[in-house]
Coordinates of C-alpha atoms and ligand atoms in Angstrom, one line a residue:
Chain K
M1 CA 4.2 -22.4 33.4
R2 CA 5.7 -19.1 34.0
I3 CA 8.5 -20.2 31.4
L4 CA 6.0 -21.2 29.2
R5 CA 4.4 -18.0 29.5
I6 CA 7.0 -15.5 29.4
F7 CA 8.3 -17.5 26.1
Y8 CA 4.9 -17.0 24.8
R9 CA 5.0 -13.2 25.1
V10 CA 8.5 -13.3 23.9
I11 CA 7.1 -14.6 21.2
I12 CA 4.2 -12.4 20.4
E13 CA 6.5 -9.7 20.8
T14 CA 8.4 -11.1 18.3
I15 CA 6.0 -11.3 16.1
L16 CA 5.3 -8.0 16.4
G17 CA 9.4 -7.3 15.6
V18 CA 9.2 -8.9 12.4
K19 CA 5.8 -6.7 11.4
H20 CA 7.3 -3.4 12.5
S21 CA 10.4 -3.9 9.9
G22 CA 8.3 -4.2 7.0
W23 CA 10.1 -4.2 3.3
S24 CA 13.1 -4.8 4.7
N25 CA 12.0 -8.4 6.3
W26 CA 12.0 -9.9 2.4
L27 CA 15.5 -7.4 2.1
V28 CA 17.4 -9.4 5.3
I29 CA 15.5 -12.9 4.0
S30 CA 16.2 -12.9 0.3
I31 CA 19.6 -11.8 0.7
L32 CA 19.9 -14.2 3.5
A33 CA 18.8 -17.4 1.4
I34 CA 21.0 -16.2 -2.1
S35 CA 23.8 -16.6 0.7
L36 CA 22.4 -20.1 1.7
T37 CA 21.2 -21.3 -1.2
I38 CA 25.6 -20.4 -2.5
F39 CA 26.7 -22.2 0.5
G40 CA 24.6 -25.1 0.3
S41 CA 25.7 -25.6 -3.2
I42 CA 29.3 -25.8 -2.7
L43 CA 29.1 -27.8 0.5
Q44 CA 26.5 -30.4 -1.1
L45 CA 29.1 -30.0 -4.1
T46 CA 32.4 -30.8 -2.4
M47 CA 30.5 -33.2 0.3
T48 CA 29.4 -35.8 -2.6
L49 CA 33.4 -35.5 -4.6
K50 CA 34.0 -37.0 -1.0
N51 CA 32.2 -39.1 -1.4
V52 CA 33.1 -40.5 -4.4
V53 CA 36.9 -40.2 -3.9
N54 CA 36.0 -42.7 -0.9
S55 CA 34.8 -45.2 -3.1
F56 CA 37.1 -44.4 -5.9
G57 CA 40.5 -44.7 -3.5
S58 CA 39.3 -47.9 -1.7
Q59 CA 38.4 -50.1 -5.0
M60 CA 41.2 -51.7 -6.3
I61 CA 39.6 -52.5 -9.2
V62 CA 39.6 -52.6 -13.0
S63 CA 36.8 -52.0 -15.1
A64 CA 37.6 -52.6 -18.5
Y65 CA 35.1 -52.3 -21.7
L66 CA 35.1 -55.2 -23.8
S67 CA 34.1 -55.1 -27.2
D68 CA 31.2 -56.5 -28.4
S69 CA 32.9 -59.3 -30.7
Y70 CA 34.7 -61.0 -27.9
E71 CA 33.5 -63.4 -25.7
P72 CA 33.8 -61.5 -22.0
K73 CA 34.2 -64.8 -20.2
V74 CA 37.4 -66.1 -22.2
V75 CA 39.0 -62.5 -21.5
A76 CA 38.1 -63.6 -17.9
K77 CA 39.6 -66.4 -18.8
D78 CA 43.0 -64.6 -19.5
V79 CA 43.2 -61.8 -17.8
S80 CA 43.1 -63.9 -14.5
Q81 CA 46.4 -65.6 -15.4
Y82 CA 48.0 -62.6 -15.1
P83 CA 49.8 -62.6 -12.1
E84 CA 49.0 -58.9 -10.6
V85 CA 45.6 -60.1 -10.4
K86 CA 43.6 -61.8 -7.1
M87 CA 39.7 -62.2 -9.2
V88 CA 37.7 -61.6 -12.9
E89 CA 34.9 -60.9 -12.9
V90 CA 31.9 -61.2 -15.4
I91 CA 29.1 -58.0 -15.7
T92 CA 27.3 -59.5 -19.2
K93 CA 25.7 -56.6 -20.4
D94 CA 22.2 -57.6 -19.7
I95 CA 23.2 -57.8 -15.9
S96 CA 24.5 -53.4 -16.4
W97 CA 21.7 -52.8 -18.2
Q98 CA 19.3 -54.2 -15.1
E99 CA 21.0 -52.9 -12.3
M100 CA 20.1 -49.7 -13.6
K101 CA 16.8 -49.8 -14.9
K102 CA 16.2 -50.9 -11.1
S103 CA 17.6 -48.5 -10.0
L104 CA 16.3 -45.3 -12.4
N105 CA 13.7 -45.1 -14.5
V106 CA 15.4 -45.1 -17.8
A107 CA 14.1 -44.3 -20.9
A108 CA 12.9 -47.0 -23.7
I109 CA 16.1 -47.5 -25.1
K110 CA 18.3 -50.7 -26.2
N111 CA 20.8 -51.5 -24.2
P112 CA 23.6 -49.2 -24.9
L113 CA 26.2 -50.7 -22.1
P114 CA 28.7 -53.0 -23.0
N115 CA 30.3 -56.0 -21.2
T116 CA 33.1 -55.4 -18.5
L117 CA 35.2 -57.4 -16.2
H118 CA 36.1 -55.9 -13.0
V119 CA 39.6 -56.9 -12.3
T120 CA 40.7 -56.8 -8.8
A121 CA 44.7 -56.6 -8.5
K122 CA 46.3 -57.9 -5.6
E123 CA 48.0 -54.7 -4.3
P124 CA 47.4 -51.0 -4.0
D125 CA 49.9 -50.0 -6.4
Q126 CA 49.5 -52.4 -9.2
V127 CA 46.8 -50.7 -10.6
T128 CA 47.5 -47.5 -12.3
E129 CA 50.0 -51.3 -13.9
L130 CA 47.1 -53.5 -14.3
A131 CA 45.4 -50.7 -16.0
Q132 CA 47.7 -49.6 -19.0
K133 CA 48.3 -53.5 -19.6
L134 CA 44.8 -54.3 -19.3
E135 CA 44.1 -51.3 -22.3
L136 CA 46.2 -52.4 -25.0
L137 CA 44.0 -55.9 -25.2
P138 CA 43.6 -55.7 -28.6
S139 CA 39.1 -57.3 -26.5
V140 CA 39.4 -54.1 -24.3
E141 CA 37.7 -50.1 -25.4
A142 CA 38.2 -48.7 -22.2
V143 CA 39.6 -49.1 -19.5
K144 CA 38.9 -46.9 -15.7
Y145 CA 40.9 -47.1 -13.0
P146 CA 39.2 -44.8 -9.9
M147 CA 42.3 -45.1 -7.8
M148 CA 43.1 -42.2 -11.1
V149 CA 40.1 -40.5 -11.4
A150 CA 40.2 -40.0 -7.7
K151 CA 42.9 -38.1 -7.9
R152 CA 41.9 -35.7 -10.5
I153 CA 38.5 -35.2 -8.2
N154 CA 40.1 -34.9 -5.0
E155 CA 41.9 -32.3 -6.6
V156 CA 39.3 -29.7 -8.0
R157 CA 37.5 -30.6 -4.6
H158 CA 40.1 -29.1 -2.4
F159 CA 39.5 -25.9 -5.2
F160 CA 35.7 -26.1 -3.9
E161 CA 36.2 -26.4 0.0
I162 CA 39.2 -23.8 -0.2
A163 CA 36.9 -21.2 -2.5
G164 CA 34.2 -22.3 0.7
V165 CA 35.2 -21.1 3.0
F166 CA 36.5 -18.1 1.9
V167 CA 32.7 -17.7 0.0
T168 CA 31.4 -18.1 3.2
A169 CA 32.7 -15.9 5.1
A170 CA 32.1 -13.6 3.1
L171 CA 28.1 -13.9 2.6
T172 CA 27.9 -14.7 6.4
T173 CA 30.4 -11.1 7.1
A174 CA 27.3 -9.3 4.3
T175 CA 23.8 -11.3 5.8
L176 CA 25.7 -10.5 9.6
T177 CA 25.6 -6.9 8.0
V178 CA 22.3 -7.2 6.6
I179 CA 20.8 -8.5 9.8
G180 CA 22.6 -5.8 12.1
N181 CA 21.0 -3.2 10.0
T182 CA 17.5 -4.7 10.4
I183 CA 17.6 -5.1 13.6
H184 CA 19.3 -1.4 14.3
L185 CA 16.0 -0.1 12.2
V186 CA 14.3 -2.0 14.4
I187 CA 15.6 -0.8 17.9
Q188 CA 15.9 2.9 17.1
A189 CA 11.9 3.3 16.0
R190 CA 10.8 1.0 19.2
Q191 CA 13.5 2.9 21.6
R192 CA 11.1 4.9 23.0
E193 CA 9.0 1.8 24.5
I194 CA 12.3 0.0 24.9
Q195 CA 13.2 2.9 27.5
I196 CA 9.6 2.7 28.9
L197 CA 10.4 -1.2 29.0
S198 CA 13.0 -0.6 31.0
L199 CA 11.5 1.9 33.4
M200 CA 8.7 -0.3 33.9
G201 CA 11.6 -3.5 35.4
V202 CA 11.1 -5.1 32.9
G203 CA 14.0 -7.1 32.5
H204 CA 16.8 -7.6 29.9
F205 CA 16.6 -11.0 29.0
Y206 CA 13.1 -10.2 27.6
I207 CA 13.6 -7.0 26.4
K208 CA 16.7 -8.8 24.1
C209 CA 15.3 -11.8 23.5
P210 CA 13.0 -11.0 20.9
F211 CA 16.2 -9.6 18.8
V212 CA 17.6 -12.2 18.8
L213 CA 14.7 -14.4 17.4
Q214 CA 14.0 -12.4 14.6
G215 CA 17.1 -12.7 13.6
A216 CA 17.1 -16.8 14.4
L217 CA 13.6 -16.9 12.3
Y218 CA 15.1 -14.8 9.6
G219 CA 17.3 -17.8 9.7
L220 CA 15.4 -20.2 9.3
L221 CA 13.6 -19.0 6.2
S222 CA 16.3 -18.5 4.3
A223 CA 17.4 -22.3 4.7
V224 CA 13.9 -23.5 4.0
L225 CA 13.8 -21.2 0.7
A226 CA 18.0 -21.9 0.0
M227 CA 16.8 -25.9 0.5
L228 CA 13.1 -25.2 -1.9
V229 CA 15.7 -23.4 -4.0
L230 CA 18.4 -26.5 -3.8
F231 CA 15.9 -29.1 -3.7
C232 CA 14.1 -28.1 -7.3
V233 CA 17.5 -27.4 -8.5
H234 CA 18.1 -31.3 -7.9
M235 CA 14.5 -32.1 -9.3
Y236 CA 14.5 -30.4 -12.6
A237 CA 18.0 -30.4 -13.3
I238 CA 20.5 -32.9 -11.8
Q239 CA 18.2 -36.1 -11.9
P240 CA 16.8 -35.4 -14.9
Y241 CA 20.4 -34.9 -16.3
L242 CA 21.2 -38.3 -14.6
T243 CA 19.1 -39.9 -15.9
T244 CA 19.2 -39.5 -19.0
N245 CA 23.1 -39.2 -19.0
M246 CA 23.1 -42.2 -17.3
A247 CA 24.6 -44.5 -19.6
N248 CA 27.9 -42.1 -20.1
I249 CA 28.1 -41.8 -16.5
L250 CA 26.9 -44.6 -14.8
P251 CA 30.0 -46.9 -15.5
A252 CA 32.7 -43.9 -14.5
L253 CA 30.1 -43.6 -10.2
P254 CA 31.8 -47.0 -8.4
K255 CA 28.9 -47.8 -6.2
G256 CA 27.4 -46.8 -3.0
V257 CA 27.9 -43.1 -3.7
G258 CA 25.7 -41.1 -1.4
Y259 CA 23.9 -37.9 -3.2
S260 CA 21.9 -37.2 0.0
L261 CA 21.1 -33.5 0.4
V262 CA 19.5 -34.6 4.2
E263 CA 22.8 -33.6 5.5
T264 CA 23.4 -30.1 4.0
F265 CA 19.7 -28.8 4.0
L266 CA 20.8 -29.8 7.9
V267 CA 24.0 -27.9 7.7
M268 CA 21.7 -25.4 5.6
V269 CA 19.3 -24.6 8.6
I270 CA 21.7 -24.1 11.8
L271 CA 24.3 -22.4 10.1
G272 CA 21.2 -20.0 9.1
V273 CA 19.5 -19.7 12.2
A274 CA 23.5 -19.4 13.3
V275 CA 24.1 -16.1 12.0
G276 CA 20.4 -15.3 12.3
A277 CA 20.7 -15.1 16.6
G278 CA 24.0 -13.7 16.3
G279 CA 22.8 -11.3 13.9
G280 CA 20.7 -10.4 16.2
A281 CA 22.2 -10.7 19.7
W282 CA 25.2 -9.3 18.1
T283 CA 23.4 -5.7 16.9
S284 CA 20.7 -5.9 20.2
G285 CA 23.8 -5.8 22.2
K286 CA 25.8 -3.1 20.8
Y287 CA 22.0 -0.5 20.2
L288 CA 20.3 -1.4 23.0
K289 CA 20.1 0.7 25.5
I290 CA 18.9 -0.4 28.6
Chain P
M1 CA 12.8 3.1 53.2
I2 CA 14.2 6.3 50.5
R3 CA 17.7 7.4 51.9
L4 CA 20.4 9.7 50.6
Q5 CA 23.2 10.5 52.4
N6 CA 26.4 12.9 51.7
V7 CA 24.4 12.3 47.9
S8 CA 26.3 14.7 45.3
K9 CA 25.0 14.4 41.6
T10 CA 28.0 17.1 39.2
Y11 CA 26.9 17.3 35.0
G12 CA 30.5 17.8 33.7
G13 CA 31.3 19.9 36.5
R14 CA 28.1 21.7 36.9
P15 CA 26.6 20.5 40.3
A16 CA 23.0 19.2 39.9
L17 CA 22.9 17.4 43.2
K18 CA 25.4 19.3 46.6
D19 CA 25.6 16.7 49.5
I20 CA 22.2 16.0 50.1
N21 CA 20.9 14.6 53.7
L22 CA 17.3 13.0 52.8
H23 CA 15.3 9.8 54.9
V24 CA 11.4 9.2 53.6
A25 CA 9.6 6.5 56.1
L26 CA 7.4 3.3 55.0
G27 CA 4.7 4.8 54.4
E28 CA 5.3 8.5 54.8
F29 CA 3.6 11.5 51.5
A30 CA 5.7 13.9 50.2
F31 CA 6.8 16.8 47.8
L32 CA 9.6 17.6 46.3
V33 CA 9.8 21.5 45.5
G34 CA 11.9 23.4 44.1
P35 CA 12.4 26.3 40.9
S36 CA 13.2 25.3 37.7
G37 CA 16.9 23.5 37.6
A38 CA 17.3 23.0 41.2
G39 CA 17.2 18.9 40.5
K40 CA 14.4 17.6 42.0
S41 CA 14.5 14.4 38.6
T42 CA 18.0 14.4 39.4
L43 CA 17.1 13.2 42.6
M44 CA 14.9 11.1 41.3
R45 CA 16.9 10.0 38.7
L46 CA 19.2 8.5 41.4
L47 CA 16.5 7.5 43.2
Y48 CA 15.1 4.5 39.8
R49 CA 18.4 4.3 38.8
E50 CA 19.1 6.0 36.3
E51 CA 21.4 8.2 37.5
M52 CA 24.6 7.7 39.4
P53 CA 25.8 9.3 42.8
T54 CA 29.2 11.3 41.9
A55 CA 29.7 10.9 46.1
G56 CA 27.3 9.7 48.7
N57 CA 24.9 6.8 48.5
V58 CA 21.4 6.2 47.2
F59 CA 19.2 3.7 49.6
I60 CA 16.1 1.7 48.8
G61 CA 14.4 -0.2 51.3
G62 CA 17.8 -0.4 53.0
V63 CA 19.6 -1.6 49.5
N64 CA 22.4 0.6 48.1
L65 CA 21.7 1.2 44.9
N66 CA 25.3 1.8 44.4
K67 CA 25.5 -1.7 44.2
L68 CA 23.3 -3.2 42.3
G69 CA 24.6 -4.4 38.8
S70 CA 23.3 -4.5 36.1
R71 CA 21.6 -7.0 36.2
Q72 CA 19.0 -6.0 39.5
I73 CA 18.2 -3.0 38.3
P74 CA 15.0 -4.0 37.0
L75 CA 14.5 -5.5 39.9
L76 CA 14.9 -2.4 41.9
R77 CA 12.6 -0.6 39.1
R78 CA 9.7 -3.5 39.9
R79 CA 9.4 -2.0 43.7
L80 CA 9.0 1.0 42.7
G81 CA 5.7 2.1 41.1
I82 CA 7.2 5.5 38.4
V83 CA 5.9 8.0 37.5
F84 CA 6.5 10.0 34.5
Q85 CA 4.8 13.6 33.8
D86 CA 4.6 12.9 29.8
Y87 CA 3.2 9.4 30.6
K88 CA 5.8 6.7 29.2
L89 CA 3.0 5.4 27.9
L90 CA 3.8 2.2 25.0
P91 CA 1.2 4.4 22.4
R92 CA 0.8 0.7 20.5
Q93 CA -1.3 -0.6 23.2
T94 CA -4.4 -0.3 25.0
A95 CA -4.6 0.8 28.4
Y96 CA -5.4 -2.8 30.1
D97 CA -2.4 -3.6 28.0
N98 CA 0.0 -1.0 29.3
V99 CA -1.0 -1.7 32.8
A100 CA -0.7 -6.1 32.3
Y101 CA 2.6 -5.4 30.5
I102 CA 5.2 -5.8 33.4
L103 CA 3.8 -8.0 34.6
R104 CA 2.6 -10.4 31.5
A105 CA 6.5 -10.1 31.1
L106 CA 6.5 -11.9 34.5
G107 CA 4.9 -14.5 33.2
V108 CA 1.8 -14.3 35.5
D109 CA -1.0 -16.2 34.6
E110 CA -3.8 -14.1 32.5
K111 CA -6.4 -14.9 35.6
D112 CA -4.5 -13.0 38.3
V113 CA -3.6 -10.3 35.4
R114 CA -6.7 -9.3 35.0
K115 CA -8.1 -9.1 38.7
R116 CA -4.8 -7.4 39.4
V117 CA -4.7 -5.2 36.1
T118 CA -8.9 -4.1 37.0
S119 CA -8.1 -3.8 40.2
A120 CA -5.5 -1.2 39.5
L121 CA -8.3 -0.2 36.8
N122 CA -10.3 0.1 40.0
V123 CA -8.3 2.6 42.2
V124 CA -7.5 5.1 39.3
N125 CA -11.2 4.7 38.2
L126 CA -11.2 3.8 34.7
E127 CA -13.1 1.0 34.3
D128 CA -14.6 1.9 31.8
K129 CA -11.3 3.1 29.9
A130 CA -9.6 -0.3 29.4
S131 CA -10.0 -0.8 26.4
A132 CA -8.9 2.4 25.1
Y133 CA -5.0 3.8 23.3
P134 CA -3.2 6.7 24.8
D135 CA -4.2 9.1 21.9
E136 CA -7.7 8.4 22.3
L137 CA -7.7 9.7 26.3
S138 CA -7.9 12.4 27.6
G139 CA -4.0 13.8 29.5
G140 CA -5.1 12.8 33.0
E141 CA -7.3 9.8 32.0
Q142 CA -3.4 9.2 30.8
Q143 CA -1.7 9.7 33.7
R144 CA -4.4 7.8 35.4
V145 CA -3.3 4.5 33.6
G146 CA 0.5 5.4 33.8
I147 CA -0.6 5.2 38.1
A148 CA -2.5 2.2 37.5
R149 CA 0.6 1.0 35.9
A150 CA 3.0 1.6 38.7
I151 CA 1.2 0.4 41.6
V152 CA 0.4 -2.5 39.6
N153 CA 2.6 -5.3 41.2
G154 CA 2.3 -3.6 44.3
P155 CA 5.0 -1.5 44.9
P156 CA 6.2 -0.5 48.7
V157 CA 7.8 3.1 47.0
L158 CA 5.8 5.1 44.2
L159 CA 8.2 7.5 42.6
A160 CA 6.7 11.1 40.6
D161 CA 8.4 13.2 38.9
E162 CA 6.1 16.0 37.6
P163 CA 3.1 14.2 37.3
T164 CA 0.7 16.9 37.4
G165 CA 3.0 18.4 34.5
N166 CA 1.6 18.6 31.7
L167 CA -2.4 18.5 33.2
D168 CA -4.8 21.8 34.7
P169 CA -5.4 22.3 38.1
A170 CA -8.7 20.7 38.8
T171 CA -7.2 17.0 37.6
S172 CA -3.8 18.4 38.7
L173 CA -5.2 18.2 42.3
E174 CA -7.7 14.6 41.5
I175 CA -4.0 12.7 41.1
V176 CA -2.5 14.5 43.5
Q177 CA -5.4 13.3 46.0
L178 CA -5.6 10.1 44.3
L179 CA -2.0 9.3 45.1
A180 CA -1.8 10.8 48.5
R181 CA -5.0 7.7 48.5
I182 CA -2.9 5.3 47.7
S183 CA 0.0 5.9 50.3
E184 CA -2.8 5.5 53.0
R185 CA -2.4 1.7 51.3
G186 CA 0.9 1.7 53.7
T187 CA 3.2 2.7 50.0
T188 CA 6.1 5.8 50.1
V189 CA 5.3 8.2 48.1
L190 CA 7.6 11.2 46.8
I191 CA 5.7 13.1 44.2
S192 CA 8.4 16.3 42.8
T193 CA 6.6 18.8 41.6
H194 CA 6.1 23.1 40.6
D195 CA 2.1 23.8 41.8
H196 CA 2.0 26.1 44.7
T197 CA -1.6 25.0 45.2
I198 CA -1.5 22.3 45.5
V199 CA 1.4 21.7 47.8
N200 CA -0.7 24.2 49.7
T201 CA -3.5 22.2 49.4
M202 CA -2.7 18.7 50.5
R203 CA -0.5 20.1 53.8
R204 CA 1.9 17.1 53.8
R205 CA 5.8 17.1 54.0
V206 CA 7.8 19.8 51.5
I207 CA 11.1 18.7 50.9
S208 CA 12.7 22.3 49.4
L209 CA 15.6 22.3 46.7
K210 CA 17.1 24.3 45.3
Q211 CA 20.5 25.0 43.4
G212 CA 21.7 20.9 43.9
E213 CA 21.3 22.3 47.9
I214 CA 17.9 20.8 50.4
I215 CA 17.0 24.5 51.8
T216 CA 14.0 23.5 53.9
D217 CA 12.0 20.1 55.2
V218 CA 9.4 21.1 56.8
D219 CA 5.7 18.3 58.0
S220 CA 2.6 19.9 56.8
G221 CA 4.0 22.7 54.6
M222 CA 3.4 25.4 52.1
Y223 CA 5.3 26.4 49.2
E224 CA 7.7 29.0 50.0
V225 CA 6.9 31.9 49.7
E226 CA 10.1 33.5 48.5
M227 CA 10.2 30.7 45.7
S228 CA 6.6 31.5 44.8
V229 CA 7.5 35.6 44.0
E230 CA 10.6 34.1 42.4
S231 CA 9.0 31.6 39.9
Ligands
ATP1 N1 21.2 14.9 31.1 C1 22.1 16.5 32.1 N2 23.3 16.3 32.0 C2 23.8 17.6 32.5 N3 23.7 18.6 32.9 C3 22.3 18.0 33.3 C4 21.2 16.5 32.9 N4 20.4 17.2 33.6 C5 20.9 18.1 34.9 N5 21.0 18.4 33.9 C6 21.1 20.0 35.3 O1 21.7 19.4 36.5 C7 20.8 20.7 36.9 C8 19.4 19.6 37.7 O2 18.2 19.7 36.4 P1 17.2 18.8 36.9 O3 16.4 18.4 35.8 O4 17.6 17.6 38.0 O5 16.2 20.0 37.4 P2 14.7 19.7 38.0 O6 13.8 20.6 39.3 O7 13.9 18.6 37.9 O8 13.5 21.2 37.2 P3 12.5 21.0 36.3 O9 11.9 21.7 37.5 O10 13.0 22.3 34.7 O11 12.1 20.0 35.7 C9 19.9 21.5 36.3 O12 21.4 23.0 35.9 C10 20.2 20.6 34.6 O13 21.0 21.3 33.5
MG2 MG1 12.3 17.9 35.9

């Protein structure tokens, strides 16, 4: 009970501190929110790419898109005779189309998808060779062999990961500076009050805690803002793009690639709160003379 | 209750207190007098651990303040009531909230807070100003809030560094009489002052400092005549 009452008091002190910060609240929150948005985008991008790569990498399947003038079953039979082929699966254009309509709200257009063969190789190192062989067939219009794509995506992903580390470090430093300055100003403005509290025998924890919480609050609010931005981008830019361009994209995407924002959001909140609270703790440790 | 053993304090080579030995017993009421720069405030600051002595030991209730870690300083200060010349009230809080602050920071529940704050405001006779802000109060009233705040947690020792420094003579006497009444309840009270009239009226223990040294220490004393001529 006593702890709860003290906590309640600390919250009130925190709110007072936020009130006294005035316009600099918005400065801190917007800078932190921008940083977290950039961080979140990079994180989401690398995570999605990693998912794509993983599911590509584990597949020994070559997708062969057939010209409509060939009967898929006949081609499949031919292909299954190849020594390196373990299995051939026929996926007719109608099935693909239904699948897609099930998972996405696709516009009512004529089925643009080709008949597809999923040809599974016996060994991973046969995949490339098999794909090249299939491509030479007159019945095959195009092939996609995920392992190849996976390598390229991986290079891109590594670039983003490294860039992400640098960007995060730079943004964290910038943000810490801004939070530090804001809380420093609050401490300066309240220097006399803080001195009085200290003379009254108010504990260090009680005096310091509101500044740490103020930082944490900045982190939390910024994370929420950044999440809103990312969510809107997801809802109103990426999702519509994917939907309208699905016909081009889908054949290249392996099944089961997650596009979940939840993990990114969680990391953003944790990072935001940690940077905010850390900034508050660091500044109050540096400037509080008690 | 308060004991100083061979205490010296120098500021950048200049001595402010020289080899002070002093004992103030439990429940005692004493004045600390002396001309400006004699070292009264310095001695007070040693007692509430705002400063550390350059040499010697300071004890409050048997605790050696030299041995206190920074985490324990708040604990010491809660056992002291401190009254300041400039009152040091929180400007954005009412009289009531100023007095209640430390109790709330300690997590005392609001019912107890009300009981204790009301009783403290009662002692200083200021119940009717509970909801006033410091800038709405006269100097004497502000100082009474300061005293209520100092006693609300029931400290065994009350330190007052020139509590009447900013007040007119009549108000000053009221304030000191109030502090004397508080000491009658068993609180050890040490007051530093310049004010001859008060010291001579009260006829209590007087410890005289001059240039950092105790020159006289007498029970039911008067302000040194020599000093009153000087200042
Ligand atoms: N923080 C400090 N730094 C340097 N010198 C100081 C400091 N505080 C006090 N002194 C010096 O110590 C001596 C004693 O000062 P102190 O404030 O204790 O005197 P005082 O008796 O309280 O005087 P007053 O009646 O004017 O308040 C003075 O010479 C003063 O200049
Ligand atoms: Mg002084």
